[in-house]
PDB file of C-alpha atoms in Angstrom:
ATOM      1  CA  ILE A1026      -0.040   0.101  -0.079  1.00  0.00           C
ATOM      2  CA  ALA A1027       2.876   2.370   0.866  1.00  0.00           C
ATOM      3  CA  CYS A1028       4.511   1.904  -2.599  1.00  0.00           C
ATOM      4  CA  ARG A1029       1.191   2.547  -4.470  1.00  0.00           C
ATOM      5  CA  GLN A1030       0.655   5.636  -2.380  1.00  0.00           C
ATOM      6  CA  ALA A1031       4.023   6.757  -3.027  1.00  0.00           C
ATOM      7  CA  ALA A1032       3.616   6.370  -6.669  1.00  0.00           C
ATOM      8  CA  LEU A1033       0.430   8.520  -6.453  1.00  0.00           C
ATOM      9  CA  GLU A1034       2.874  11.341  -5.273  1.00  0.00           C
ATOM     10  CA  VAL A1035       4.706  11.066  -8.553  1.00  0.00           C
ATOM     11  CA  ILE A1036       1.964  10.208 -10.959  1.00  0.00           C
ATOM     12  CA  THR A1037      -0.594  12.903 -10.899  1.00  0.00           C
ATOM     13  CA  LYS A1038      -3.969  13.450 -12.576  1.00  0.00           C
ATOM     14  CA  GLU A1039      -2.481  16.460 -14.246  1.00  0.00           C
ATOM     15  CA  ASN A1040       0.732  14.697 -15.840  1.00  0.00           C
ATOM     16  CA  ASP A1041      -0.855  11.348 -16.659  1.00  0.00           C
ATOM     17  CA  PRO A1042      -4.695  10.936 -15.714  1.00  0.00           C
ATOM     18  CA  GLU A1043      -4.987   7.481 -17.012  1.00  0.00           C
ATOM     19  CA  ALA A1044      -1.870   6.195 -15.261  1.00  0.00           C
ATOM     20  CA  TRP A1045      -3.169   8.090 -12.147  1.00  0.00           C
ATOM     21  CA  ALA A1046      -6.709   6.614 -12.283  1.00  0.00           C
ATOM     22  CA  GLN A1047      -5.169   3.037 -12.935  1.00  0.00           C
ATOM     23  CA  ALA A1048      -2.845   3.405  -9.798  1.00  0.00           C
ATOM     24  CA  HIS A1049      -6.172   4.368  -7.715  1.00  0.00           C
ATOM     25  CA  ALA A1050      -7.896   1.406  -9.184  1.00  0.00           C
ATOM     26  CA  ASP A1051      -5.200  -0.903  -8.485  1.00  0.00           C
ATOM     27  CA  LEU A1052      -4.815   0.513  -4.790  1.00  0.00           C
ATOM     28  CA  GLY A1053      -8.527  -0.167  -4.331  1.00  0.00           C
ATOM     29  CA  LEU A1054      -8.002  -3.737  -5.053  1.00  0.00           C
ATOM     30  CA  VAL A1055      -5.132  -4.000  -2.700  1.00  0.00           C
ATOM     31  CA  TRP A1056      -7.338  -2.418  -0.043  1.00  0.00           C
ATOM     32  CA  LEU A1057     -10.034  -5.060  -0.817  1.00  0.00           C
ATOM     33  CA  ASP A1058      -7.715  -8.093  -0.576  1.00  0.00           C
ATOM     34  CA  LEU A1059      -5.710  -6.703   2.503  1.00  0.00           C
ATOM     35  CA  PRO A1060      -5.809  -9.511   5.171  1.00  0.00           C
ATOM     36  CA  GLY A1061      -5.080  -7.216   8.054  1.00  0.00           C
ATOM     37  CA  GLY A1062      -6.826  -4.216   9.536  1.00  0.00           C
ATOM     38  CA  GLU A1063     -10.391  -3.527  10.148  1.00  0.00           C
ATOM     39  CA  ARG A1064     -12.298  -5.036   7.131  1.00  0.00           C
ATOM     40  CA  ASP A1065     -15.037  -2.387   6.746  1.00  0.00           C
ATOM     41  CA  GLU A1066     -12.562   0.436   6.851  1.00  0.00           C
ATOM     42  CA  ASN A1067     -10.419  -1.258   4.223  1.00  0.00           C
ATOM     43  CA  LEU A1068     -13.572  -1.863   2.051  1.00  0.00           C
ATOM     44  CA  ALA A1069     -14.454   1.870   2.503  1.00  0.00           C
ATOM     45  CA  LYS A1070     -10.776   2.839   1.204  1.00  0.00           C
ATOM     46  CA  ALA A1071     -11.212   0.466  -1.627  1.00  0.00           C
ATOM     47  CA  ILE A1072     -14.472   2.097  -2.574  1.00  0.00           C
ATOM     48  CA  GLU A1073     -12.922   5.673  -2.295  1.00  0.00           C
ATOM     49  CA  CYS A1074      -9.945   4.539  -4.658  1.00  0.00           C
ATOM     50  CA  LEU A1075     -12.254   2.982  -7.328  1.00  0.00           C
ATOM     51  CA  LYS A1076     -14.510   6.025  -7.400  1.00  0.00           C
ATOM     52  CA  VAL A1077     -11.561   8.198  -8.076  1.00  0.00           C
ATOM     53  CA  ALA A1078     -10.495   5.956 -10.794  1.00  0.00           C
ATOM     54  CA  LEU A1079     -13.982   5.797 -12.080  1.00  0.00           C
ATOM     55  CA  GLY A1080     -14.100   9.775 -12.336  1.00  0.00           C
ATOM     56  CA  VAL A1081     -11.356   9.459 -15.119  1.00  0.00           C
ATOM     57  CA  PHE A1082     -12.331   6.259 -16.970  1.00  0.00           C
ATOM     58  CA  ALA A1083     -15.727   7.177 -18.607  1.00  0.00           C
ATOM     59  CA  LEU A1084     -17.752   4.399 -20.399  1.00  0.00           C
ATOM     60  CA  ASP A1085     -17.581   6.573 -23.521  1.00  0.00           C
ATOM     61  CA  ASP A1086     -13.821   7.057 -23.636  1.00  0.00           C
ATOM     62  CA  ASN A1087     -12.628   3.620 -22.131  1.00  0.00           C
ATOM     63  CA  PRO A1088     -15.401   1.370 -21.806  1.00  0.00           C
ATOM     64  CA  GLN A1089     -13.401  -1.893 -20.814  1.00  0.00           C
ATOM     65  CA  ARG A1090     -11.620  -0.196 -17.861  1.00  0.00           C
ATOM     66  CA  ALA A1091     -14.715   1.675 -16.742  1.00  0.00           C
ATOM     67  CA  LEU A1092     -16.669  -1.540 -16.708  1.00  0.00           C
ATOM     68  CA  GLY A1093     -13.909  -3.292 -15.033  1.00  0.00           C
ATOM     69  CA  ILE A1094     -13.786  -0.698 -12.274  1.00  0.00           C
ATOM     70  CA  GLN A1095     -17.594  -0.633 -12.083  1.00  0.00           C
ATOM     71  CA  VAL A1096     -17.858  -4.316 -11.526  1.00  0.00           C
ATOM     72  CA  ASN A1097     -15.286  -4.138  -8.707  1.00  0.00           C
ATOM     73  CA  LEU A1098     -16.904  -1.194  -7.096  1.00  0.00           C
ATOM     74  CA  SER A1099     -20.236  -2.677  -7.045  1.00  0.00           C
ATOM     75  CA  TRP A1100     -18.747  -5.961  -5.639  1.00  0.00           C
ATOM     76  CA  ILE A1101     -17.198  -4.142  -2.777  1.00  0.00           C
ATOM     77  CA  GLN A1102     -20.393  -2.129  -2.218  1.00  0.00           C
ATOM     78  CA  LEU A1103     -22.162  -5.486  -1.804  1.00  0.00           C
ATOM     79  CA  LEU A1104     -19.807  -6.597   0.685  1.00  0.00           C
ATOM     80  CA  ARG A1105     -20.410  -3.341   2.667  1.00  0.00           C
ATOM     81  CA  GLN A1106     -24.160  -3.893   2.265  1.00  0.00           C
ATOM     82  CA  ASP A1107     -24.535  -0.612   0.399  1.00  0.00           C
ATOM     83  CA  TYR A1108     -27.121  -2.108  -1.929  1.00  0.00           C
ATOM     84  CA  ASP A1109     -28.453   1.365  -3.097  1.00  0.00           C
ATOM     85  CA  GLY A1110     -24.815   2.254  -4.074  1.00  0.00           C
ATOM     86  CA  VAL A1111     -24.661  -1.028  -6.199  1.00  0.00           C
ATOM     87  CA  LEU A1112     -27.851  -0.012  -8.121  1.00  0.00           C
ATOM     88  CA  SER A1113     -26.445   3.474  -8.591  1.00  0.00           C
ATOM     89  CA  VAL A1114     -23.071   2.125 -10.006  1.00  0.00           C
ATOM     90  CA  THR A1115     -25.013  -0.481 -12.203  1.00  0.00           C
ATOM     91  CA  ALA A1116     -27.803   1.779 -13.333  1.00  0.00           C
ATOM     92  CA  GLY A1117     -26.644   2.035 -17.005  1.00  0.00           C
ATOM     93  CA  VAL A1118     -26.012  -1.622 -17.439  1.00  0.00           C
ATOM     94  CA  LYS A1119     -28.910  -2.261 -19.584  1.00  0.00           C
ATOM     95  CA  ASP A1120     -28.250   0.850 -21.770  1.00  0.00           C
ATOM     96  CA  LEU A1121     -24.903  -0.546 -22.984  1.00  0.00           C
ATOM     97  CA  PRO A1122     -24.562  -1.654 -26.669  1.00  0.00           C
ATOM     98  CA  LYS A1123     -23.469  -5.143 -25.074  1.00  0.00           C
ATOM     99  CA  PRO A1124     -24.677  -5.637 -21.497  1.00  0.00           C
ATOM    100  CA  SER A1125     -21.960  -6.316 -19.070  1.00  0.00           C
ATOM    101  CA  LEU A1126     -23.003  -9.742 -17.458  1.00  0.00           C
ATOM    102  CA  PRO A1127     -20.429  -9.295 -14.454  1.00  0.00           C
ATOM    103  CA  LEU A1128     -22.077  -6.034 -13.783  1.00  0.00           C
ATOM    104  CA  GLU A1129     -25.496  -7.551 -14.194  1.00  0.00           C
ATOM    105  CA  THR A1130     -24.663 -10.117 -11.460  1.00  0.00           C
ATOM    106  CA  ASN A1131     -23.997  -7.565  -8.882  1.00  0.00           C
ATOM    107  CA  ARG A1132     -27.139  -5.663  -9.830  1.00  0.00           C
ATOM    108  CA  ALA A1133     -29.167  -8.851  -9.314  1.00  0.00           C
ATOM    109  CA  HIS A1134     -27.426  -9.418  -6.006  1.00  0.00           C
ATOM    110  CA  ALA A1135     -28.264  -5.952  -4.810  1.00  0.00           C
ATOM    111  CA  MET A1136     -31.898  -6.336  -5.923  1.00  0.00           C
ATOM    112  CA  LEU A1137     -32.176  -9.539  -4.135  1.00  0.00           C
ATOM    113  CA  MET A1138     -30.923  -7.977  -0.870  1.00  0.00           C
ATOM    114  CA  LEU A1139     -33.230  -5.038  -1.201  1.00  0.00           C
ATOM    115  CA  ASP A1140     -36.120  -7.607  -1.359  1.00  0.00           C
ATOM    116  CA  ARG A1141     -36.853  -6.710  -4.956  1.00  0.00           C
ATOM    117  CA  ILE A1142     -37.403 -10.459  -5.574  1.00  0.00           C
ATOM    118  CA  ASP A1143     -39.061 -10.339  -9.038  1.00  0.00           C
ATOM    119  CA  ASP A1144     -36.434  -7.992 -10.415  1.00  0.00           C
ATOM    120  CA  ALA A1145     -33.625 -10.001  -9.176  1.00  0.00           C
ATOM    121  CA  LYS A1146     -35.204 -13.348 -10.449  1.00  0.00           C
ATOM    122  CA  GLU A1147     -35.578 -11.850 -13.942  1.00  0.00           C
ATOM    123  CA  ILE A1148     -31.952 -11.204 -14.012  1.00  0.00           C
ATOM    124  CA  TYR A1149     -30.758 -14.536 -12.457  1.00  0.00           C
ATOM    125  CA  LEU A1150     -33.138 -16.654 -14.527  1.00  0.00           C
ATOM    126  CA  GLY A1151     -32.809 -14.527 -17.635  1.00  0.00           C
ATOM    127  CA  HIS A1152     -29.191 -15.240 -18.329  1.00  0.00           C
ATOM    128  CA  ILE A1153     -29.195 -18.984 -17.607  1.00  0.00           C
ATOM    129  CA  GLY A1154     -26.557 -20.653 -20.149  1.00  0.00           C
ATOM    130  CA  GLU A1155     -24.924 -17.468 -21.072  1.00  0.00           C
ATOM    131  CA  ASP A1156     -21.113 -17.087 -21.013  1.00  0.00           C
ATOM    132  CA  VAL A1157     -19.489 -14.716 -18.376  1.00  0.00           C
ATOM    133  CA  ASP A1158     -15.883 -14.503 -19.050  1.00  0.00           C
ATOM    134  CA  GLY A1159     -15.650 -18.307 -19.922  1.00  0.00           C
ATOM    135  CA  LYS A1160     -17.850 -19.630 -17.303  1.00  0.00           C
ATOM    136  CA  ARG A1161     -21.446 -20.426 -17.305  1.00  0.00           C
ATOM    137  CA  TRP A1162     -23.864 -17.672 -15.788  1.00  0.00           C
ATOM    138  CA  GLU A1163     -25.131 -20.177 -13.335  1.00  0.00           C
ATOM    139  CA  GLU A1164     -21.631 -21.076 -11.979  1.00  0.00           C
ATOM    140  CA  VAL A1165     -20.816 -17.418 -11.571  1.00  0.00           C
ATOM    141  CA  ILE A1166     -23.890 -16.738  -9.616  1.00  0.00           C
ATOM    142  CA  LEU A1167     -23.515 -19.924  -7.505  1.00  0.00           C
ATOM    143  CA  ALA A1168     -19.894 -18.944  -6.625  1.00  0.00           C
ATOM    144  CA  ASP A1169     -21.066 -15.421  -5.893  1.00  0.00           C
ATOM    145  CA  PHE A1170     -23.613 -16.662  -3.457  1.00  0.00           C
ATOM    146  CA  ASP A1171     -20.954 -18.884  -1.690  1.00  0.00           C
ATOM    147  CA  ALA A1172     -18.630 -15.736  -1.458  1.00  0.00           C
ATOM    148  CA  LEU A1173     -21.422 -13.584  -0.042  1.00  0.00           C
ATOM    149  CA  GLU A1174     -22.528 -16.109   2.438  1.00  0.00           C
ATOM    150  CA  ALA A1175     -18.953 -16.495   3.576  1.00  0.00           C
ATOM    151  CA  GLU A1176     -19.047 -12.627   4.436  1.00  0.00           C
ATOM    152  CA  GLY A1177     -22.278 -13.193   6.226  1.00  0.00           C
ATOM    153  CA  ILE A1178     -24.516 -11.764   3.504  1.00  0.00           C
ATOM    154  CA  THR A1179     -27.502 -13.986   2.873  1.00  0.00           C
ATOM    155  CA  HIS A1180     -31.146 -13.984   1.911  1.00  0.00           C
ATOM    156  CA  PRO A1181     -33.864 -16.454   2.368  1.00  0.00           C
ATOM    157  CA  GLN A1182     -34.568 -16.674  -1.426  1.00  0.00           C
ATOM    158  CA  MET A1183     -30.829 -17.736  -2.100  1.00  0.00           C
ATOM    159  CA  LYS A1184     -31.784 -21.285  -1.258  1.00  0.00           C
ATOM    160  CA  ASP A1185     -34.668 -21.365  -3.970  1.00  0.00           C
ATOM    161  CA  LEU A1186     -32.372 -19.663  -6.483  1.00  0.00           C
ATOM    162  CA  ARG A1187     -29.496 -21.969  -5.871  1.00  0.00           C
ATOM    163  CA  ALA A1188     -31.829 -24.917  -6.555  1.00  0.00           C
ATOM    164  CA  LYS A1189     -33.054 -23.488  -9.703  1.00  0.00           C
ATOM    165  CA  LEU A1190     -29.394 -22.582 -10.918  1.00  0.00           C
ATOM    166  CA  LYS A1191     -28.164 -25.984 -10.055  1.00  0.00           C
ATOM    167  CA  SER A1192     -30.964 -27.615 -11.915  1.00  0.00           C
ATOM    168  CA  ALA A1193     -30.101 -25.497 -14.987  1.00  0.00           C
ATOM    169  CA  ARG A1194     -26.489 -26.314 -14.564  1.00  0.00           C
ATOM    170  CA  SER A1195     -27.260 -29.880 -14.410  1.00  0.00           C
ATOM    171  CA  GLU A1196     -29.122 -29.727 -17.723  1.00  0.00           C
ATOM    172  CA  LYS A1197     -26.316 -28.413 -19.825  1.00  0.00           C
TER     173      LYS A1197
END
């Protein structure tokens, strides 16, 4: 962390905005994965870094980087149980020329946690069989459920959704 923060003293927004933003994005992921310290504080710092990076990488100018940052940011917001924040970050996912399924997964999780069950199910069940970065949608969602539950984040509907997704997975 100290090395990345030192780099941010040399790389400035004025002299190299993309490198500066990427350094913030990288620092955000370090905060996410940091094994020590207060978990919630580390997640808050990760969010702060990713928001800074997102301020530079716009969907219009650099869609891949912006989407990657949005996916990471919305996942960390899920871990902090900031579900409205997730929906804010993922709001434009349906307006993209090609929807970002990783971003859509986080949107579905937030809707589930906000008890917007029908909206969440529409997303969860609407993408069955689709490819998400080389994995089937069902596998990604099931792995996310495991990761969320490991963080103490759960919802009663997860059991039913898990059964439907496992059934779809076995039908492949």
